[in-house]
XYZ file of C-alpha atoms in Angstrom:
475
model
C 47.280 23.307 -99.113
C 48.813 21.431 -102.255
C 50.047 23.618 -105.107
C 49.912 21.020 -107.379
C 48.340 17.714 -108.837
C 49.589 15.135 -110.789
C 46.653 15.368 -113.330
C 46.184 18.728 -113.965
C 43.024 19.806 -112.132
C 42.066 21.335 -108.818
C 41.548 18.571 -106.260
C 37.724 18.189 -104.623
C 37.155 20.832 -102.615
C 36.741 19.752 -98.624
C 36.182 21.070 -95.568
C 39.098 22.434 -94.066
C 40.624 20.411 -91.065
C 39.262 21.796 -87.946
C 42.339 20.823 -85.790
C 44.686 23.627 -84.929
C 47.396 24.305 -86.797
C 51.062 26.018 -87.191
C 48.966 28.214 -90.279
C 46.232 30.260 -89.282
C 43.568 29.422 -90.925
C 42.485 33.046 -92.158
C 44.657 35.255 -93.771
C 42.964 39.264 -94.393
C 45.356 41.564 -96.539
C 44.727 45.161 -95.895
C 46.259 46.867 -99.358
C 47.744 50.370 -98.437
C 49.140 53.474 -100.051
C 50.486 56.455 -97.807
C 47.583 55.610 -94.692
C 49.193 56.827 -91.618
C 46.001 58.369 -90.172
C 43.711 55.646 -91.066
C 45.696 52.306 -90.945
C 45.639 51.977 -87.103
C 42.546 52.506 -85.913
C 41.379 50.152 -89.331
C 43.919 47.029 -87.847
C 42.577 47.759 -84.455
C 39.244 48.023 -85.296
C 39.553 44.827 -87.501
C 41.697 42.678 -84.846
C 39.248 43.252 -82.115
C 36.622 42.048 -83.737
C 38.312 38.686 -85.419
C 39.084 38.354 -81.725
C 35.552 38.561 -80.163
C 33.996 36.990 -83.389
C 36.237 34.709 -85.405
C 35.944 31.180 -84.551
C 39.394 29.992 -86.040
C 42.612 31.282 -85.868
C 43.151 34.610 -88.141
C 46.168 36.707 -88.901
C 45.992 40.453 -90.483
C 48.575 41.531 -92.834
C 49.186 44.713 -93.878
C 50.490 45.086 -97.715
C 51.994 48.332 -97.458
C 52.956 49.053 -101.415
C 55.277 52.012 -101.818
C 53.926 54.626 -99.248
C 55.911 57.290 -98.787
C 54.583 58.951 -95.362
C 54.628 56.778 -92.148
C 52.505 54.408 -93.229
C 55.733 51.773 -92.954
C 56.703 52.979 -89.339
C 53.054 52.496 -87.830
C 53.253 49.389 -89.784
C 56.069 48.041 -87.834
C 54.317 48.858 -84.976
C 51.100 47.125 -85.271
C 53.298 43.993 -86.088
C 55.098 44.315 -82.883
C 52.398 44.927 -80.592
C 49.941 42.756 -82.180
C 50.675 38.890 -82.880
C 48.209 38.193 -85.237
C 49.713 41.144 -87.482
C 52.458 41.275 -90.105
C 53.863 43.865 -91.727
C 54.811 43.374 -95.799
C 56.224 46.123 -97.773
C 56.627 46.250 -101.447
C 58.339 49.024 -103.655
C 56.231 49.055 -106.179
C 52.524 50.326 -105.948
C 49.445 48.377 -107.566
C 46.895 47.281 -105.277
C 46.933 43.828 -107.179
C 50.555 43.737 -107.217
C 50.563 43.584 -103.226
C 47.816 41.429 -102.813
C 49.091 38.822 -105.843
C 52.628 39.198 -103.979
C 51.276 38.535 -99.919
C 48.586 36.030 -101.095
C 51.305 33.872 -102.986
C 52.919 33.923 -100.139
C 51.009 33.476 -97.293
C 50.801 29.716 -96.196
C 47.031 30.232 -94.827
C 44.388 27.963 -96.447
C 42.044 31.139 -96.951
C 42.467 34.427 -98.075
C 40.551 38.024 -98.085
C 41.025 41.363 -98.374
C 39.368 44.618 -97.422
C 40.262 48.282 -98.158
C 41.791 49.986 -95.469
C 38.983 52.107 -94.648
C 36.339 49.548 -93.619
C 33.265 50.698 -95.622
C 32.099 47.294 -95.323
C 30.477 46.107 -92.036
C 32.834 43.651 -90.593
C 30.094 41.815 -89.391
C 29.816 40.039 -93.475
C 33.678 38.601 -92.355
C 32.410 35.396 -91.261
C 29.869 34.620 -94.182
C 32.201 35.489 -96.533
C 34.811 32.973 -95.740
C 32.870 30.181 -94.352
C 31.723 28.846 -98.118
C 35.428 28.334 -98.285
C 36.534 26.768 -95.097
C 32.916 24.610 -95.496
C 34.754 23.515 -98.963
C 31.418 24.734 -100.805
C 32.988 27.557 -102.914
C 36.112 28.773 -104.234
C 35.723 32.532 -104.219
C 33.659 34.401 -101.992
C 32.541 38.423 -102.378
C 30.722 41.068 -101.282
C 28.325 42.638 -103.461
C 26.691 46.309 -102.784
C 24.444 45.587 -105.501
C 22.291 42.743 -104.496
C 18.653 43.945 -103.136
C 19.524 43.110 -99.829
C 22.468 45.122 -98.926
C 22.095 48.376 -97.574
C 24.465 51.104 -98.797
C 25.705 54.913 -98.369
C 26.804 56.696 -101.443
C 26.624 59.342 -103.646
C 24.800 59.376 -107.067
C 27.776 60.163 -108.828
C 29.869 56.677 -107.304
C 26.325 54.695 -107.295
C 26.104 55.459 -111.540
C 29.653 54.713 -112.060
C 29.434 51.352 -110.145
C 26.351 50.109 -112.234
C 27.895 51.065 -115.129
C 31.378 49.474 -114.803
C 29.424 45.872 -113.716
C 26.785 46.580 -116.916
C 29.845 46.953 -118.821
C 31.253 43.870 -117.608
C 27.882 41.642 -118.226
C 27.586 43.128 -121.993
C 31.142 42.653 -122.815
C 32.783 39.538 -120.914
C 29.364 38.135 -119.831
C 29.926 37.913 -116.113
C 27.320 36.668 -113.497
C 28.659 38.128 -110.499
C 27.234 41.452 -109.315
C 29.951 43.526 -107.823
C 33.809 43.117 -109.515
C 34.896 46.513 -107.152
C 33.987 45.847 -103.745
C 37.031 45.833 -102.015
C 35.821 42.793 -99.884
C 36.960 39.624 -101.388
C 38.086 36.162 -100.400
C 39.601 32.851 -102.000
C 40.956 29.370 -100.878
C 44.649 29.062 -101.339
C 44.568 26.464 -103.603
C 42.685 28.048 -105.877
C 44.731 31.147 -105.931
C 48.074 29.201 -106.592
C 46.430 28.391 -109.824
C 44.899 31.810 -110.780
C 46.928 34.328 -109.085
C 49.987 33.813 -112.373
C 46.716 34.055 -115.121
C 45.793 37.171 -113.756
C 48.079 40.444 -115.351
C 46.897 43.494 -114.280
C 49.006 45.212 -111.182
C 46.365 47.616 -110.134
C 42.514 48.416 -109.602
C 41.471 45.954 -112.150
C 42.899 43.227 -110.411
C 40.116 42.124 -108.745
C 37.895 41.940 -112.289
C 39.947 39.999 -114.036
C 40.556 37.558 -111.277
C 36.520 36.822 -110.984
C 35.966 36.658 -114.723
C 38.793 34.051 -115.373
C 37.523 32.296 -112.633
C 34.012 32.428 -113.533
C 35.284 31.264 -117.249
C 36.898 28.458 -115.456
C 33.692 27.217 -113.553
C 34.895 28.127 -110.260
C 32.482 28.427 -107.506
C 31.761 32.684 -106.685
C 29.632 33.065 -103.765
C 27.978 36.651 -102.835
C 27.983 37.868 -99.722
C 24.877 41.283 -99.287
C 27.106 43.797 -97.761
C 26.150 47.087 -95.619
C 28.396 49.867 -96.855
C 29.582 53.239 -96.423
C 31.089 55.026 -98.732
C 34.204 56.933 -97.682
C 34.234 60.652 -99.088
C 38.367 60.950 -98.667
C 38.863 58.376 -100.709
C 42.090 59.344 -102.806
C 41.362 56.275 -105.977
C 40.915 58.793 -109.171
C 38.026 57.744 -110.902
C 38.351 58.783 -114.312
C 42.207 57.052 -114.556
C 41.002 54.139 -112.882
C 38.121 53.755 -115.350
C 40.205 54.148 -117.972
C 42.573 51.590 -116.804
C 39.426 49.235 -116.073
C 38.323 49.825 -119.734
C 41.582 48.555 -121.140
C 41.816 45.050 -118.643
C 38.013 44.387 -120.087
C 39.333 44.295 -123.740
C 42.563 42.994 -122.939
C 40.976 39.778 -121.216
C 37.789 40.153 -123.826
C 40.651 39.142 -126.394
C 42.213 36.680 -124.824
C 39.089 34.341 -123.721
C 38.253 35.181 -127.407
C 40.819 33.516 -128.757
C 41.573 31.139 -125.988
C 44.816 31.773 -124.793
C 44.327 31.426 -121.347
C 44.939 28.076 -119.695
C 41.880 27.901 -117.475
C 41.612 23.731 -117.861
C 44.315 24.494 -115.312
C 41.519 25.598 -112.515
C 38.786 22.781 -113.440
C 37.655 21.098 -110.763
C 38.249 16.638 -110.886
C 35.173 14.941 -112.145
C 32.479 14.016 -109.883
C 33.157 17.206 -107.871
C 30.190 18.756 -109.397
C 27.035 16.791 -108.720
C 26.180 17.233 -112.036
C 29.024 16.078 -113.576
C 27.767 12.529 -112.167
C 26.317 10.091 -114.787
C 23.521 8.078 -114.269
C 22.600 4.926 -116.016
C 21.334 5.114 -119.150
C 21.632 9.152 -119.107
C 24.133 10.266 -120.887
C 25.582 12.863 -119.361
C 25.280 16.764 -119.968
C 22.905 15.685 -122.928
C 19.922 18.112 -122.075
C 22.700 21.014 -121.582
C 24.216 20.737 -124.498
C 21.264 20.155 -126.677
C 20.375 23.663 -125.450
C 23.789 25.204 -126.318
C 23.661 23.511 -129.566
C 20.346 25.534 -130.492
C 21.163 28.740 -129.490
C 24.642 28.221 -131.357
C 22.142 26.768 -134.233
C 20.087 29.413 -134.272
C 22.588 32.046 -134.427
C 24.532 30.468 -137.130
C 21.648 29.840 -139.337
C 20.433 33.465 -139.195
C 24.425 34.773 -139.562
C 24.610 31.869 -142.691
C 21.043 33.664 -144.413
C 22.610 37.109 -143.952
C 25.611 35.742 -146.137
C 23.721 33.632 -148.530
C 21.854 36.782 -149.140
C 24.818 39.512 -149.558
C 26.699 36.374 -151.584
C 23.807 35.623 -154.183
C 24.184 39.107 -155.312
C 27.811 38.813 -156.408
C 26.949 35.022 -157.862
C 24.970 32.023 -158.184
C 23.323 29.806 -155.961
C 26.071 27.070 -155.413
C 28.584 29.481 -155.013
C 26.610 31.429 -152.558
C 25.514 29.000 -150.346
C 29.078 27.126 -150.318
C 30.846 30.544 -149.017
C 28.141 31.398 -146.806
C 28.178 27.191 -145.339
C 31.886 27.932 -145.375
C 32.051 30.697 -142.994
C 29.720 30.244 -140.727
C 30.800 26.442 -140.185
C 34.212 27.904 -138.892
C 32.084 30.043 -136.692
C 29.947 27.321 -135.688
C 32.698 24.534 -134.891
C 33.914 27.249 -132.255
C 31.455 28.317 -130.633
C 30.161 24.622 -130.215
C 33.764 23.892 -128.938
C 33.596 26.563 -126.224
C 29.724 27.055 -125.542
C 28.596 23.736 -126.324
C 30.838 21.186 -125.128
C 32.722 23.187 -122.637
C 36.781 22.789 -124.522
C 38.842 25.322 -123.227
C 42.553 26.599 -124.611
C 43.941 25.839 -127.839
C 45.177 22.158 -128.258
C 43.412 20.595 -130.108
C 41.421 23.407 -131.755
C 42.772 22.686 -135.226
C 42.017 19.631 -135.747
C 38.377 19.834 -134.441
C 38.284 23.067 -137.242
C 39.179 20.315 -139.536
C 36.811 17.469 -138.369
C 33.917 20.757 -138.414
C 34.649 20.826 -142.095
C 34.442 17.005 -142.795
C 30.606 17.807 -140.955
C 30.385 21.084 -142.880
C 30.831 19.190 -146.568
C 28.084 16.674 -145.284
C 25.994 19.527 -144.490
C 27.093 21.139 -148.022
C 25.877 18.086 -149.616
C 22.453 18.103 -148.166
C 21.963 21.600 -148.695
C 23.695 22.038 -152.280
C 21.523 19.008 -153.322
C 18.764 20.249 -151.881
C 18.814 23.565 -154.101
C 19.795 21.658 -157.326
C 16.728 19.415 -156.957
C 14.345 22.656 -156.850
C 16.782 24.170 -159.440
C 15.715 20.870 -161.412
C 11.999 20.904 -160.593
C 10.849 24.807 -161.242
C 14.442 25.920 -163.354
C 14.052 29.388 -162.054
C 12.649 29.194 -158.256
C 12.122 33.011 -156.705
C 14.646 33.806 -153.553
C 12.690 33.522 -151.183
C 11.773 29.500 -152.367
C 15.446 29.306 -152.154
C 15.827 30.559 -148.549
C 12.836 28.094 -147.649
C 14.211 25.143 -149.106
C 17.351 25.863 -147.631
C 16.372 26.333 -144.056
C 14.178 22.448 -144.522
C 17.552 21.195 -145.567
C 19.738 22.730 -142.808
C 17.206 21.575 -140.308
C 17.964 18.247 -141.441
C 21.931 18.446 -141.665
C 21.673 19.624 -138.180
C 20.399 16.814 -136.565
C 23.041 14.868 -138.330
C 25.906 18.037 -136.957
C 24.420 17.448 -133.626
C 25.000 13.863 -133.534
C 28.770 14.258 -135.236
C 29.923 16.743 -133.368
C 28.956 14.981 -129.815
C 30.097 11.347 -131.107
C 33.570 12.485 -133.276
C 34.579 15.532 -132.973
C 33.946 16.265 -128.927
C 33.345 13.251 -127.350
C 32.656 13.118 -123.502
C 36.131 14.537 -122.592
C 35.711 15.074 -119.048
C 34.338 11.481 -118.350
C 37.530 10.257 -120.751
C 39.822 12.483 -118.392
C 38.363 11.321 -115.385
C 39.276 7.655 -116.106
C 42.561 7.859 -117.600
C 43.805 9.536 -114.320
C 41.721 7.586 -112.327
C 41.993 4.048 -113.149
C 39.324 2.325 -110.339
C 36.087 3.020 -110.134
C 34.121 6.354 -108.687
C 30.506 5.885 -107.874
C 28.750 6.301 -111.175
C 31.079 7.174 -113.415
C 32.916 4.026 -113.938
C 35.959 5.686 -112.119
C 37.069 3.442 -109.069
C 36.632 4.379 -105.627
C 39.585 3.128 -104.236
C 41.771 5.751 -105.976
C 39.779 8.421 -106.715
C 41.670 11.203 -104.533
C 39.763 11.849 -100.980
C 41.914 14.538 -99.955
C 43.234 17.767 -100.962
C 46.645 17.339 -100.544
C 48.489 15.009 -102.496
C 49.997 11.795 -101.433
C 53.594 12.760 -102.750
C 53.973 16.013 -100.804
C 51.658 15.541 -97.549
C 51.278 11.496 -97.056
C 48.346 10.488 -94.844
C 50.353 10.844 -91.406
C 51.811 14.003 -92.423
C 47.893 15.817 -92.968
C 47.628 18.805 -91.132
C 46.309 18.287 -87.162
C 47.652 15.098 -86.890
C 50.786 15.699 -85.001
C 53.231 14.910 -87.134
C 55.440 17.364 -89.830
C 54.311 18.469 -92.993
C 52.005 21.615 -92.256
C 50.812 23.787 -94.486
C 54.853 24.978 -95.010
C 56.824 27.776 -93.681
C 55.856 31.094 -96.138
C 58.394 32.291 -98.206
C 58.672 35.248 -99.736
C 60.628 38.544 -100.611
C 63.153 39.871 -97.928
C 61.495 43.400 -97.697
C 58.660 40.513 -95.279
C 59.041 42.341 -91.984
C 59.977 39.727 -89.536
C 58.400 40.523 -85.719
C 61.788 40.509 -84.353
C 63.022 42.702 -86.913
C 60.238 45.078 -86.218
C 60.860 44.752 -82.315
């Protein structure tokens, strides 16, 4: 699938090509650590059924990261005997180290994982990758959590679980149910983009890949899974937590302050049904009139709280300037990220600087406002103050509203959109004719070249790190 596009953006997401191909078209990486008892009969038990169940080609590959025991020897085994398995060893452990490493390199257009010991039915396989080979979603997992799965475990594991995904709703406000369920699967394309964003070598891997692509508006589809938990388990809970613990402030910081690149993993315009404008509509009005209250809201009650604690240390003017002052910055980025959906830095000073041109026209009204009732009663009681003041910020925020739509965030994405595509796309003034109808691009897999047709230009020979056990090595 294409690594790359000349604009900037994921391409549309399509069905994958049902012709057969050099790549198989499923790719599961089974993450290991010193399992010489359990890692055959798991591969085994997991070929078989691909084989009786799995209506495209498949291939298994075992990430063997730093084991010690046998685990490398049975490994070499499996990949002899079996050709839908490869072994991969790595000589470093981190379970997200050897899944970011085989993923990266593996050429198939859809990629999974499950833990070694197969708590998860294998019968949720097949809905858990078709979203992505349908070309509906991006990421697919399973969640233990939803009301329909049906799931084996202590109290102790069952707390811990809740917890952790509590934790992560609270603190990095994610939708998805389940971050830990080892039983997880993404479209290649996607993961070229997201696999270098993602830092974290070990158990938190999997977390901080879903949240940046939840962030980025990426597609997560939940899969009810029946599970059993396995009581020799050897992940240490309390340093895994830990480590968990840091990766959620770690990334908490960094959406915070938006240093991660996630316009990078945005999907092109008119992917999205609803990024589709109608006639007369304009688009993402009603969405961002909501977003625009609840940022309102906030940011009046946070401005009130200041007003107050700044009207004890001076006047009125002075007080409600500071107060206006701060909470404008606030407001002008959380309107940038919440509101209109801009993501990363560029541009983010000089839309703080156009929210202060709107925040001295909303000083005006508001500064006016209170010398007029300074003029009318000369010594008006606080709380006349605060109600003037909130009559005179509803005002100014109609007017913010209106400014901060029309100048300072215009409709980006439908700007984007026709810049890179200069014909037109059904609705959105974009032109059909070169609006991109497949996912790989023109300059690395032409039209005779696509994948099934017969001719060169496959999904690409894998490359990756020598210590990739080749099947005549292992013979």
């Amino acid at each position: 699938m294409r690594t790359d596009t000349s604009w900037g953006t994921l391409p549309a997401r399509e069905h994958l090509p049902v012709e057969v191909t050099e790549a198989p078209v499923l790719d599961v990486t089974i993450p290991v650590y010193n399992e010489e008892q359990d890692l055959e009969p798991c591969v085994r038990r997991l070929h078989g059924h691909l084989a009786r169940t799995f209506p495209y080609s498949f291939r298994i590959t075992i990430a063997d990261n730093a084991s010690t025991d046998r685990t490398p020897e049975v490994s070499a085994r499996l990949d002899a005997e079996l050709p839908e398995v490869r072994a991969y060893r790595l000589e470093q452990k981190g379970r997200g180290r050897a899944l970011r490493t085989v993923w990266s390199d593996s050429d198939s257009p859809v990629l999974a994982y499950m833990d070694v010991d197969l708590s998860t039915d294998l019968n949720a396989l097949l809905p858990l990758v078709a979203p992505l080979i349908s070309g509906h979603s991006d990421l697919a997992i399973g969640s233990r959590l939803s009301r329909s799965s049906r799931v084996v475990r202590g109290p102790k594991r069952e707390f811990i679980s809740r917890a952790y995904n509590l934790i992560l709703k609270s603190s990095l406000s994610a939708r998805f149910s389940d971050a830990q369920c080892g039983f997880k699967a993404i479209r290649r394309d996607v993961a070229q983009r997201l696999l270098p964003m993602v830092e974290d070598t070990g158990w938190f891997f999997d977390t901080e890949m879903l949240v940046l692509a939840e962030r980025a508006g990426l597609r997560i589809h939940e899969v009810p899974v029946d599970w059993v938990d396995d009581p020799n388990s050897t992940v240490h809970i309390i340093s895994t937590a830990t480590e968990d613990l840091k990766g959620v402030w770690r990334v908490g910081r960094a959406l915070a302050v938006g240093a991660l690149p996630l316009d990078r993993l945005a999907r092109p315009f008119g992917d999205d049904p609803r990024d589709r404008r109608l006639h007369g509509v304009p688009g993402g009005l009603a969405r961002q009139l909501v977003g625009f209250c609840v940022v309102g809201a906030l940011s009046t009650l946070f401005y009130l709280v200041l007003y107050s604690l700044f009207r004890t240390l001076a006047g009125p003017q002075i007080a409600n300037a500071a107060a206006l002052l701060v909470s404008a910055i606030g407001n002008t980025a959380a309107n940038r990220r919440l509101t209109f959906g801009v993501r990363g830095r560029s541009g983010a000073v000089r839309h703080q600087a156009q929210g202060l041109v709107v925040f001295a026209i909303g000083l005006a009204l508001t500064s006016g406002s209170l010398a007029a009732l300074d003029a009318a009663t000369g010594n008006p009681a606080h709380s006349t103050e605060l109600a003037v003041l909130i009559a005179a910020n509803l005002a100014a925020t109609v007017l913010r509203f209106l400014l901060l739509r029309a100048w300072v965030f215009p409709e980006r994405r439908a700007a984007d959109a026709a810049a890179s595509y200069p014909v037109e796309y059904p609705g959105s003034g974009v032109p059909a004719s070169e609006y991109p109808t497949s996912e790989y691009p023109t300059s690395e897999y032409p039209a005779s070249e696509y994948p099934g047709s017969g001719a060169p230009g496959h999904y690409g020979a894998p490359t990756g790190p020598a210590a990739l056990y080749s099947r005549n090595d292992a013979r």
